[in-house]
Amino acid sequence: MRIKQLLFSFALIAMTSSIFAQINPINSPYNGNGLYPVTMDSIMNTTPADVLIFKPSSNLLGPYPTILFQPGANSSTPGPINKHTYDLYWRTVASYGYVVIIINNTSGGPNSTLFTNTHNWIKDSVNNNPNSKLHGYVDLTKFVVAGHSNGGMNATDIIINRPSEIAGIVYMASYANPGIFGFGAQNVGSYTGKVLMMCGNEDATTVPGAGTTNATAKTAYDTRFTSASCKTWVLLDSVGHGGFGDYVNTAQPVGTIGRAKATGSVRHFLVAWLQSQFNSNSTAFDNMNIAANRPWNTKEYLNTCGAGPTVCGDPYKIGHSVKTFTDPSRANRAIETHIYYPAATAGDDVAVGCPSESTTFPVIVFGHGASQTYLEYQYLKDGLVPQGYIVCMVNTETDTPPATGAHLRFAQDMKFVRDQMQTLGADAASIFNTKVMNKTAIMGHSMGGGCNYLAAAQWNGADCMINFAAAETRINSAIDTAHLVTIPSLVISGSDDCVAPADSNQIPLWCNLGTPQNQKYFVSIIGGNHCKFSESGQFGACTLAETLGGTCATATDPAIDGAAQKDAAIDLSLMFLNWKLKGVSSAGTKFADSLATSTRIRTTINCPVVGVGARKEAKISMFPNPAQDLVNIEVEGCASQTIDMAIRNIYGQVVANFIIDVNSDLYNTELNIHNLNSGTYFIEFNGKTNKLTQKLIVY
């Protein structure tokens, strides 16, 4: 009963004026492309017509909902309408994760077999031809037909002939054929799929024996689709018949609103309806159903379609909890942490996960950039939490500039937060009880990214690492510590970074990583910079530093906007995390495919053999390790140098100093450590041309 009442309330929504529709059509959220790079293919000599295909560049995330579309008819040959006339709509649709197949047929009059025969060819390509350009792409269970003008009438034939195979139909300035005074009408009364009808109020075309196109379409909506599971009616103000395609025909004008706004308003409803009905996208549903989110030229809007089936966890809502953890080993240091987690309903301290769900969630511990806070990284929780990750944003060391010793303290904070999350996962009184997976990624931006290396080097609790524009750290060098990090790592930079340029930061960090070569990845986002990994804003500390830094003149790639840079970072991070933390092998395949084919990034990197790279020419080995009283030190590649050695505890304090005079290319000495307490130490070797750090465990 509740569902019927809801649907009935939707049916009552009718906007007869544009008073409440507030979006300029050219500012619709769907006027830009979605997340999927698009490939265009033309296939000739198919039966019964050639086809044009828009589809995502890879089928790794497929199969995708599919639309089979026929253009309107030309009244003369040659005419202005062709298979590319509707690219301005369908290429955009494809970028949201759809396959669009356009039948290259612009003949007038009925063709009752056109869609059926093309559908047969598509099914054969999908089911029986692994080499087909459609194999692995087309989801035959989410198959929609569509048409403009005459194309919509031809599309109607297949929903009559194969109603169970066609999930929906889209009419663009079109309708189900009413026949001549009812004779020869297409009988759509038993069709149970979804229906979208869009018309323009300046459409002057007429239907013989029935009236105007708009009146005929509205009658079909009101009285003929009596069994449709749901239906949506849109009448756009100041749009004519020609506003539904990109062509010039004086008998079918675009409308007084103009081409750009007509396109924007049509595309808005087309993408929003498809996304809400076939990808269960609640935001898209709101962009249709909330008056303030519609284009201002929405004259009439009726809808009985809901937001699609809602499944808890697909995606999750975002819960939020603030914890101040206390570390007794560091004078009860307070560590403020904002924890964002998957939930059935959004809110503070709501239940974790979905009701009756036994799922556990991997943990991500994130460190912010210098002079920033957790607030500059809200896009991360928006991108990761709905996909089933607990994101812990450590909010310490926010001073401008960072205080002395901040980098090591921040690294230790990250480690401590990871341990505390595991404790909460075992605490029966905590909302996180039984919800925390024993899998953790450490992430960070700028200062936080450099601190990732310090943290990962001293703790075995991280399973992988991702950082954005990681910066070298002070006192304790992230570059010199990187060789102690052996976990799978993704190092992401911006090609136009003016704060922490890759050549002196991310590249030496990646080159010095102790991670096996086939488990560490370097990515440069083309046109990305340092600060767009955060939401610093025009006058934020990061943006001002980048603007005033004086090195931006070296940028070689056209700048991309912040949204595009963040999208690239989230896309790569999700694939990597799903692969490394959730064990989804297909995510690893998609990640590798993205590295090989994405036009948004570069992956080539050359580790220098001089300068920073010279750090790796020297080799220092310690054995045994762990050790108790004595440890042997072997130095290679540092002949005729004096090496200063400093032993630091995990808090960065120097507990012992030594000097070694190296007199041969392969030098051995013995170090007495019997005065050191049991624990973990870091031995820094500082020579004339090299600086290295080794971890030593004393028992």
XYZ file of C-alpha atoms in Angstrom:
699
model
C 0.000 0.000 0.000
C 2.858 2.377 0.880
C 4.436 1.799 -2.554
C 1.102 2.445 -4.308
C 0.685 5.670 -2.369
C 4.208 6.727 -3.312
C 3.629 6.008 -6.984
C 0.320 7.829 -6.842
C 2.055 10.866 -5.359
C 4.543 10.789 -8.203
C 1.679 10.718 -10.692
C 0.308 13.908 -9.211
C 3.504 15.865 -9.903
C 2.713 18.127 -12.851
C 4.565 21.339 -13.447
C 2.431 23.544 -15.687
C 4.853 26.465 -15.451
C 8.582 26.892 -14.993
C 8.317 28.901 -11.770
C 10.100 26.313 -9.631
C 12.492 24.884 -12.233
C 15.671 26.773 -11.509
C 18.540 25.303 -13.564
C 19.765 26.971 -16.706
C 19.683 24.074 -19.214
C 23.286 24.638 -20.222
C 24.304 24.198 -16.560
C 22.715 20.775 -16.207
C 24.995 18.306 -14.376
C 24.728 16.111 -17.477
C 26.127 18.642 -19.911
C 29.565 17.239 -19.166
C 30.697 13.682 -19.728
C 30.443 10.916 -17.168
C 33.321 8.826 -15.804
C 33.656 6.411 -18.719
C 35.971 7.174 -21.657
C 33.958 6.516 -24.839
C 34.856 4.632 -28.010
C 32.945 5.132 -31.268
C 32.627 2.293 -33.803
C 30.862 2.089 -37.148
C 29.872 -1.365 -38.327
C 28.889 -1.667 -41.957
C 26.894 -4.302 -43.806
C 24.901 -5.479 -40.806
C 21.342 -6.698 -41.194
C 19.198 -4.737 -41.870
C 21.240 -1.491 -41.691
C 24.642 -0.085 -40.814
C 25.051 0.919 -37.172
C 27.002 3.515 -35.209
C 28.073 2.465 -31.709
C 29.068 4.531 -28.686
C 30.338 2.479 -25.761
C 32.739 2.648 -22.799
C 36.319 2.089 -23.924
C 36.632 -1.136 -21.937
C 34.213 -3.970 -21.197
C 35.888 -4.716 -17.863
C 33.025 -3.055 -15.978
C 30.439 -4.454 -18.361
C 28.032 -5.580 -19.463
C 26.309 -2.199 -19.657
C 22.652 -1.161 -20.113
C 22.093 -0.774 -23.846
C 20.006 1.583 -25.986
C 19.016 0.817 -29.587
C 18.045 4.065 -31.323
C 16.676 5.077 -34.733
C 16.959 8.682 -35.996
C 14.043 10.629 -37.376
C 13.207 10.505 -41.091
C 14.453 12.748 -43.878
C 11.747 14.199 -46.103
C 14.166 14.348 -49.037
C 17.325 12.583 -50.212
C 19.892 13.549 -49.237
C 18.482 15.104 -46.080
C 19.966 16.803 -43.020
C 19.517 13.836 -40.664
C 22.161 11.093 -40.466
C 23.584 8.662 -37.933
C 25.686 11.429 -36.307
C 22.810 13.872 -35.873
C 22.261 12.727 -32.277
C 25.892 12.426 -31.119
C 25.371 15.388 -28.786
C 23.064 13.170 -26.695
C 24.189 9.615 -27.135
C 27.935 10.081 -26.728
C 27.208 11.684 -23.361
C 24.894 8.817 -22.388
C 27.641 6.314 -23.223
C 30.042 8.155 -20.900
C 27.761 7.251 -17.985
C 28.220 3.542 -18.642
C 25.879 2.656 -21.510
C 26.176 1.092 -24.932
C 24.299 3.099 -27.561
C 23.632 1.529 -30.963
C 22.272 3.891 -33.622
C 20.588 2.368 -36.645
C 21.672 4.209 -39.783
C 18.213 4.376 -41.300
C 16.514 7.719 -41.956
C 13.803 6.495 -44.310
C 10.242 7.661 -43.691
C 7.248 5.470 -43.024
C 6.777 2.341 -40.922
C 9.342 -0.452 -40.832
C 7.994 -3.151 -38.567
C 11.083 -5.403 -38.747
C 13.907 -2.849 -38.443
C 14.332 -3.040 -34.673
C 13.599 -6.756 -34.474
C 16.210 -7.670 -37.080
C 18.819 -5.396 -35.518
C 18.018 -6.886 -32.113
C 18.603 -10.353 -33.573
C 22.014 -9.269 -34.867
C 22.934 -7.784 -31.478
C 21.956 -10.945 -29.609
C 23.959 -13.088 -32.002
C 26.981 -10.795 -31.606
C 26.758 -10.945 -27.823
C 26.013 -14.646 -27.417
C 27.842 -16.303 -30.293
C 30.683 -14.071 -31.441
C 33.447 -13.489 -28.864
C 35.292 -11.306 -31.393
C 32.336 -8.968 -31.850
C 32.689 -5.327 -30.837
C 29.612 -5.868 -28.665
C 30.681 -9.040 -26.862
C 31.033 -8.371 -23.142
C 29.518 -4.901 -23.494
C 25.769 -5.370 -23.998
C 23.458 -6.240 -21.105
C 20.501 -7.896 -22.796
C 18.510 -7.762 -19.538
C 18.659 -3.936 -19.543
C 17.854 -3.341 -23.187
C 16.087 -0.083 -24.077
C 14.797 1.059 -27.466
C 14.434 4.686 -28.495
C 13.620 6.868 -31.450
C 13.122 10.398 -32.618
C 9.964 11.150 -34.594
C 9.431 8.278 -37.065
C 12.117 6.267 -35.267
C 10.009 6.140 -32.120
C 7.095 4.547 -33.993
C 9.397 1.869 -35.420
C 10.808 1.249 -31.944
C 7.270 0.630 -30.730
C 6.972 -2.484 -32.920
C 9.592 -4.387 -30.922
C 8.005 -3.655 -27.531
C 4.812 -5.196 -28.973
C 6.574 -8.182 -30.505
C 9.133 -8.821 -27.736
C 7.778 -7.115 -24.631
C 9.672 -9.322 -22.167
C 13.037 -8.541 -23.798
C 12.716 -4.750 -23.880
C 13.091 -3.084 -20.491
C 12.121 0.412 -21.606
C 11.324 2.741 -24.481
C 12.243 6.410 -24.992
C 10.186 8.647 -27.287
C 11.829 11.895 -28.443
C 9.160 14.069 -30.087
C 7.468 10.814 -30.944
C 4.654 8.447 -29.943
C 3.081 5.056 -30.487
C 1.312 5.205 -33.860
C -2.375 6.055 -33.260
C -3.358 4.937 -36.756
C -5.850 6.824 -38.957
C -8.839 7.521 -36.743
C -7.667 4.516 -34.700
C -7.353 2.113 -37.633
C -3.889 0.494 -37.714
C -2.909 1.780 -34.262
C 0.007 0.136 -32.457
C -1.397 -1.712 -29.443
C 0.836 -0.883 -26.495
C -1.726 -1.586 -23.775
C -0.024 -4.805 -22.636
C 3.553 -3.490 -22.526
C 4.898 -3.718 -18.961
C 8.255 -1.989 -19.306
C 9.249 1.610 -18.531
C 8.301 4.560 -20.760
C 9.840 8.022 -21.185
C 8.120 10.563 -23.463
C 9.750 13.922 -24.203
C 8.204 16.618 -26.382
C 8.682 20.332 -27.045
C 5.795 22.793 -26.861
C 6.926 24.535 -30.088
C 6.723 21.306 -32.099
C 4.423 22.139 -35.021
C 4.480 18.692 -36.666
C 1.169 16.886 -36.957
C -0.113 13.326 -37.130
C -2.697 12.567 -39.844
C -6.082 11.954 -38.274
C -4.782 12.504 -34.732
C -3.589 16.095 -34.275
C -0.243 17.522 -33.217
C 2.746 15.410 -32.234
C 2.515 16.698 -28.658
C -1.198 15.939 -28.298
C -0.754 12.469 -29.816
C 2.135 11.673 -27.489
C 0.278 12.940 -24.419
C -2.772 10.845 -25.303
C -0.563 7.768 -25.600
C 0.965 8.560 -22.210
C -2.399 9.119 -20.541
C -4.580 6.413 -22.063
C -2.644 3.851 -24.098
C 0.287 2.662 -21.932
C -2.067 1.210 -19.364
C 0.167 -1.643 -18.186
C 3.561 0.088 -18.150
C 5.470 -0.540 -14.928
C 6.147 3.191 -14.815
C 6.139 6.162 -17.154
C 7.504 9.699 -17.323
C 6.185 12.656 -19.345
C 8.269 15.764 -20.069
C 7.131 18.801 -22.072
C 9.912 21.325 -22.674
C 9.112 24.984 -23.150
C 10.424 26.798 -26.266
C 11.713 23.581 -27.885
C 10.633 22.507 -31.347
C 10.741 19.214 -33.237
C 14.292 19.946 -34.431
C 15.478 20.540 -30.872
C 15.832 16.782 -30.358
C 18.676 16.422 -32.862
C 21.519 18.456 -34.326
C 20.214 19.307 -37.788
C 18.732 22.194 -39.767
C 15.261 21.886 -41.288
C 13.148 25.020 -41.597
C 10.011 22.902 -41.324
C 11.267 21.472 -38.011
C 12.863 24.366 -36.101
C 14.946 23.940 -32.958
C 12.730 26.298 -30.983
C 13.114 29.815 -29.699
C 15.241 28.633 -26.785
C 18.146 27.950 -29.167
C 20.275 24.909 -29.860
C 22.445 24.917 -26.726
C 19.590 25.200 -24.224
C 17.364 22.771 -26.152
C 20.193 20.228 -26.123
C 20.893 20.818 -22.443
C 17.292 20.296 -21.365
C 16.736 17.175 -23.497
C 20.009 15.649 -22.358
C 19.207 16.422 -18.721
C 16.055 14.298 -18.697
C 17.468 11.620 -20.976
C 20.502 10.885 -18.791
C 18.669 11.383 -15.479
C 15.864 8.999 -16.467
C 18.220 6.294 -17.721
C 20.478 6.586 -14.683
C 17.614 6.487 -12.202
C 15.826 3.568 -13.859
C 18.691 1.340 -15.007
C 21.560 2.208 -12.660
C 19.489 2.858 -9.496
C 21.053 6.307 -9.162
C 19.153 8.266 -6.527
C 20.906 11.538 -7.385
C 19.709 11.233 -10.973
C 16.198 10.570 -9.711
C 16.346 13.741 -7.608
C 17.565 15.670 -10.639
C 14.280 14.747 -12.336
C 11.842 14.664 -9.502
C 12.832 17.713 -7.460
C 11.524 20.797 -9.221
C 14.495 22.975 -8.300
C 16.850 20.499 -9.969
C 15.128 20.574 -13.372
C 15.902 22.894 -16.304
C 13.922 26.109 -16.054
C 12.164 25.394 -19.372
C 10.395 22.336 -17.948
C 6.778 23.179 -18.783
C 5.133 19.885 -17.754
C 6.467 16.954 -15.778
C 4.588 13.785 -14.797
C 6.200 10.715 -13.318
C 5.196 7.371 -11.817
C 8.751 5.947 -11.853
C 10.584 5.613 -8.579
C 14.346 5.766 -8.143
C 14.761 2.126 -9.118
C 15.274 -0.736 -6.666
C 17.187 0.405 -3.606
C 19.539 -2.147 -2.093
C 21.371 -1.352 1.121
C 25.050 -1.179 0.327
C 24.613 -0.458 -3.373
C 25.982 2.054 -2.632
C 26.304 2.577 1.125
C 25.318 5.789 2.846
C 27.993 7.597 4.863
C 28.119 7.440 8.644
C 30.405 9.703 10.680
C 31.981 9.416 14.104
C 34.580 11.640 15.791
C 37.082 9.953 18.087
C 39.911 11.438 20.106
C 42.296 8.568 20.694
C 44.854 8.828 23.503
C 48.339 7.350 23.101
C 49.771 6.610 26.582
C 53.237 5.845 25.165
C 53.548 9.475 24.021
C 52.526 11.378 27.130
C 48.816 10.729 26.473
C 48.955 12.440 23.118
C 45.430 13.237 21.833
C 44.750 12.167 18.246
C 41.577 13.663 16.790
C 40.223 11.398 14.057
C 37.157 11.741 11.851
C 35.883 8.301 10.902
C 33.593 7.936 7.888
C 32.065 4.522 7.412
C 29.509 2.534 5.364
C 25.993 2.692 6.759
C 22.374 2.042 5.832
C 21.440 5.622 6.716
C 23.607 8.726 6.767
C 24.335 10.478 10.055
C 26.557 10.745 13.104
C 27.233 7.549 15.060
C 24.594 5.560 13.176
C 24.924 1.787 12.874
C 27.775 0.512 10.711
C 26.803 -1.424 7.586
C 23.357 -2.759 6.752
C 20.881 -4.544 9.024
C 21.484 -8.290 9.293
C 24.739 -7.832 7.351
C 27.867 -9.644 8.510
C 30.214 -7.739 6.195
C 33.482 -6.364 7.556
C 35.102 -3.326 5.977
C 38.749 -2.539 5.198
C 40.230 0.500 6.914
C 41.915 3.451 5.214
C 44.009 5.751 7.385
C 44.517 9.109 5.659
C 46.924 11.941 6.410
C 46.229 15.496 5.204
C 48.670 17.915 3.605
C 50.713 20.558 5.404
C 48.694 23.443 6.884
C 45.459 21.666 6.005
C 42.817 19.657 7.842
C 40.517 16.740 7.178
C 37.929 19.173 5.786
C 39.930 19.610 2.567
C 39.473 15.924 1.676
C 35.755 15.291 1.869
C 35.753 14.037 -1.730
C 37.720 11.003 -0.549
C 35.042 9.850 1.849
C 32.408 10.558 -0.822
C 34.262 8.366 -3.303
C 35.440 5.525 -1.051
C 32.967 5.014 1.801
C 29.922 4.220 -0.413
C 32.005 1.417 -1.954
C 32.522 -0.264 1.413
C 35.571 1.335 3.087
C 36.084 2.862 6.520
C 38.029 6.097 6.020
C 39.839 7.496 9.068
C 41.055 11.068 8.608
C 43.715 11.917 11.165
C 43.367 15.577 12.128
C 46.583 16.380 13.973
C 49.638 18.480 12.992
C 47.526 21.189 11.357
C 49.835 24.096 12.260
C 51.029 26.598 9.633
C 53.852 25.868 9.068
C 54.136 22.376 10.557
C 56.027 22.395 13.853
C 59.439 20.784 14.278
C 59.096 17.025 14.460
C 55.555 17.125 13.047
C 56.259 14.605 10.301
C 57.335 11.752 12.554
C 54.547 12.508 15.039
C 51.991 12.479 12.223
C 53.310 9.130 10.981
C 53.038 7.685 14.484
C 49.488 9.053 14.752
C 48.504 7.147 11.594
C 49.911 3.920 12.988
C 48.145 4.430 16.295
C 44.782 5.121 14.624
C 45.056 1.889 12.650
C 45.641 -0.057 15.866
C 42.756 1.691 17.603
C 40.372 0.807 14.778
C 41.203 -2.850 15.225
C 40.543 -2.429 18.949
C 37.148 -0.838 18.248
C 36.336 -3.730 15.933
C 36.675 -6.078 18.890
C 34.863 -3.857 21.418
C 31.320 -5.102 22.075
C 30.283 -1.600 23.189
C 31.439 0.067 19.963
C 29.372 0.648 16.828
C 32.372 -0.819 14.974
C 32.191 -4.141 16.816
C 32.624 -7.046 14.321
C 32.630 -4.554 11.403
C 36.362 -3.881 10.982
C 38.323 -6.041 8.549
C 41.939 -6.805 9.414
C 43.050 -5.070 6.223
C 44.403 -1.528 6.163
C 45.623 0.923 3.552
C 47.635 3.985 4.475
C 46.995 7.048 2.345
C 47.972 10.685 2.340
C 48.462 13.880 0.382
C 51.592 16.052 0.329
C 52.953 16.040 3.903
C 50.591 13.202 4.766
C 51.816 11.255 1.758
C 55.460 11.626 2.808
C 54.532 10.581 6.332
C 52.991 7.428 4.840
C 56.528 6.180 4.197
C 57.673 6.903 7.739
C 54.620 5.119 9.123
C 54.795 2.099 6.814
C 58.513 1.653 7.523
C 57.987 1.225 11.262
C 54.794 -0.818 11.319
C 53.655 -4.095 9.878
C 49.951 -3.248 10.048
C 49.525 -1.732 6.583
C 48.617 -3.948 3.636
C 49.047 -1.344 0.888
C 49.834 2.333 0.429
C 48.487 5.087 -1.845
C 49.628 8.681 -1.781
C 48.855 11.804 -3.758
C 51.729 14.223 -4.531
C 53.711 12.898 -1.567
C 56.324 15.376 -0.321
C 59.738 14.734 1.205
C 59.731 14.981 5.002
C 62.102 16.832 7.338
C 64.439 15.403 9.996
C 63.321 11.875 9.135
C 63.618 11.602 5.353
C 60.782 9.766 3.587
C 63.043 9.273 0.551
C 65.776 7.655 2.633
C 63.232 5.568 4.536
C 61.327 4.370 1.453
C 63.494 1.296 0.946
C 62.136 -0.073 4.241
C 58.594 -0.043 2.822
C 57.795 -3.326 1.094
C 53.988 -3.296 0.756
C 52.126 -2.837 -2.578
C 52.191 0.893 -3.347
C 50.530 3.329 -5.735
C 52.316 6.665 -6.078
C 50.152 9.305 -7.803
C 51.467 12.689 -8.896
C 50.271 15.664 -10.923
C 52.307 16.431 -14.031
C 52.219 20.172 -13.264
C 52.962 20.024 -9.519
C 54.494 23.341 -8.432
C 54.766 22.569 -4.696
C 56.325 19.098 -4.526
C 57.516 18.392 -8.086
C 57.669 14.734 -9.001
C 61.372 14.828 -9.965
C 62.430 15.686 -6.421
C 59.615 14.036 -4.468
C 57.385 11.291 -5.872
C 59.918 9.853 -8.329
C 62.735 9.301 -5.796
C 60.163 8.009 -3.314
C 58.949 5.473 -5.871
C 62.467 4.579 -7.004
C 63.673 3.958 -3.436
C 60.660 1.860 -2.406
C 61.608 -1.584 -1.181
C 58.386 -2.926 -2.685
C 58.959 -5.546 -5.411
C 59.034 -3.951 -8.855
C 55.820 -5.666 -9.946
C 53.932 -4.402 -6.894
C 54.712 -0.681 -7.044
C 53.061 1.695 -9.496
C 53.739 5.281 -10.501
C 51.033 7.406 -12.137
C 51.159 11.015 -13.264
C 47.776 12.657 -13.879
C 48.213 14.747 -17.013
C 47.542 18.422 -16.292
C 47.097 17.782 -12.585
C 48.782 19.913 -9.949
C 49.576 19.628 -6.266
C 46.664 21.355 -4.624
C 43.794 19.914 -6.645
C 44.254 16.665 -4.741
C 42.634 18.641 -1.919
C 39.778 21.112 -1.701
C 42.020 23.945 -0.596
C 40.039 26.557 -2.509
C 41.275 29.616 -4.348
C 42.697 31.274 -1.221
C 43.585 28.124 0.733
C 47.084 27.604 2.119
C 47.973 24.989 -0.477
C 46.690 26.930 -3.479
C 48.459 30.113 -2.374
C 51.704 28.203 -1.933
C 51.397 26.736 -5.398
C 50.469 30.049 -6.982
C 53.265 31.947 -5.257
C 55.823 29.168 -5.429
C 57.385 30.491 -8.618
C 57.811 27.132 -10.371
C 54.460 26.945 -12.138
C 56.040 28.435 -15.248
C 57.571 25.002 -15.832
C 54.160 23.382 -16.324
C 54.018 21.678 -19.705
C 50.518 20.185 -19.810
C 47.218 22.077 -20.152
C 45.666 22.305 -16.705
C 42.643 20.166 -15.864
C 40.038 21.211 -13.333
C 39.926 19.929 -9.798
C 36.956 17.653 -10.376
C 38.708 15.830 -13.220
C 41.875 15.408 -11.159
C 39.999 14.065 -8.150
C 37.940 11.724 -10.347
C 41.126 10.228 -11.784
C 42.620 9.806 -8.306
C 39.485 8.138 -6.934
C 39.073 5.847 -9.957
C 42.645 4.550 -9.713
C 42.539 4.281 -5.921
C 39.299 2.283 -5.901
C 40.588 -0.262 -8.397
C 43.843 -0.622 -6.449
C 42.079 -0.913 -3.079
C 39.520 -3.417 -4.354
C 42.389 -5.478 -5.688
C 44.746 -5.284 -2.718
C 42.373 -5.066 0.250
C 39.285 -6.917 -0.950
C 41.093 -9.447 -3.121
C 38.987 -8.746 -6.220
C 41.170 -10.093 -9.024
C 39.067 -8.453 -11.742
C 39.849 -5.070 -10.130
C 43.535 -5.820 -10.646
C 42.844 -6.552 -14.292
C 40.928 -3.287 -14.644
C 43.708 -1.409 -12.884
C 46.313 -2.816 -15.270
C 44.070 -2.028 -18.228
C 43.673 1.574 -17.036
C 47.432 1.998 -16.683
C 47.874 0.731 -20.225
C 45.043 2.564 -21.993
C 43.886 5.609 -20.014
C 44.484 8.953 -21.718
C 44.276 10.747 -18.374
C 47.629 9.515 -17.059
C 51.258 8.733 -17.810
C 53.012 5.783 -16.221
C 56.543 6.009 -17.643
C 59.230 6.660 -15.033
C 63.022 6.596 -15.172
C 64.930 6.290 -11.934
C 68.050 8.483 -12.186
C 71.498 6.967 -11.704
C 72.978 10.191 -10.313
C 71.744 12.814 -7.866
C 68.869 11.384 -5.857
C 69.272 8.050 -7.542
C 72.843 7.849 -6.269
C 71.373 7.082 -2.885
C 70.698 3.581 -4.167
C 74.186 3.034 -5.590
C 75.466 2.413 -2.081
C 74.399 -0.703 -0.232
C 74.505 -1.212 3.506
C 73.556 -4.539 5.074
C 73.131 -5.452 8.732
C 73.144 -8.977 10.152
C 71.880 -10.646 12.173
C 68.662 -8.667 12.294
C 66.985 -9.012 14.796
C 70.121 -8.827 16.951
C 70.891 -8.890 20.668
C 74.427 -7.751 21.508
C 76.363 -7.394 18.261
C 75.406 -6.570 14.711
C 77.634 -6.818 11.649
C 77.543 -3.925 9.188
C 78.628 -4.360 5.588
C 79.128 -1.223 3.488
C 79.437 -1.416 -0.300
C 80.096 1.440 -2.739
C 81.267 4.090 -0.241
C 85.053 3.791 -0.457
C 87.143 6.611 1.036
C 84.248 8.116 2.933
C 83.543 8.889 6.554
C 80.030 7.773 7.479
C 78.187 9.261 10.426
C 75.761 6.804 12.029
C 72.844 7.804 14.234
C 70.585 5.306 15.951
C 67.052 6.609 16.538
C 64.217 5.040 18.489
C 60.692 4.927 17.088
C 60.055 8.424 18.444
C 62.915 9.890 16.389
C 65.200 10.430 19.391
C 68.923 9.798 18.842
C 70.070 7.163 21.359
C 73.603 6.551 20.008
C 76.129 7.953 17.506
C 79.015 6.259 15.711
C 81.548 7.148 13.019
C 82.835 4.680 10.405
C 85.874 5.389 8.241
C 85.321 3.309 5.117
C 88.637 2.405 3.473
C 87.523 -0.085 0.822
C 84.703 -0.605 -1.639
C 83.430 -3.530 0.456
C 83.863 -2.734 4.126
C 82.816 -4.745 7.211
C 82.603 -3.694 10.838
C 80.920 -4.855 14.040
C 78.651 -2.694 16.175
C 78.078 -3.274 19.879
C 74.403 -2.731 20.760
C 74.175 -4.461 24.148
C 73.210 -1.163 25.823
C 70.066 -0.781 23.699
C 66.739 -1.853 25.139
C 64.606 -4.328 23.205
C 62.605 -2.659 20.459
C 62.696 -1.176 16.971
C 65.375 1.299 15.920
C 66.352 3.147 12.766
C 70.026 3.508 11.904
C 70.836 6.477 9.687
C 73.967 6.331 7.569
C 75.144 9.767 6.369
C 77.995 9.770 3.883
C 79.462 12.254 1.425
C 77.259 11.134 -1.485
C 74.714 8.857 0.118
C 72.203 8.873 2.920
C 70.442 5.644 3.861
C 68.246 4.366 6.670
C 67.980 0.784 7.900
C 65.596 -0.719 10.432
C 67.115 -2.739 13.256
C 65.201 -4.879 15.730
C 66.851 -5.516 19.089
C 65.598 -8.348 21.295
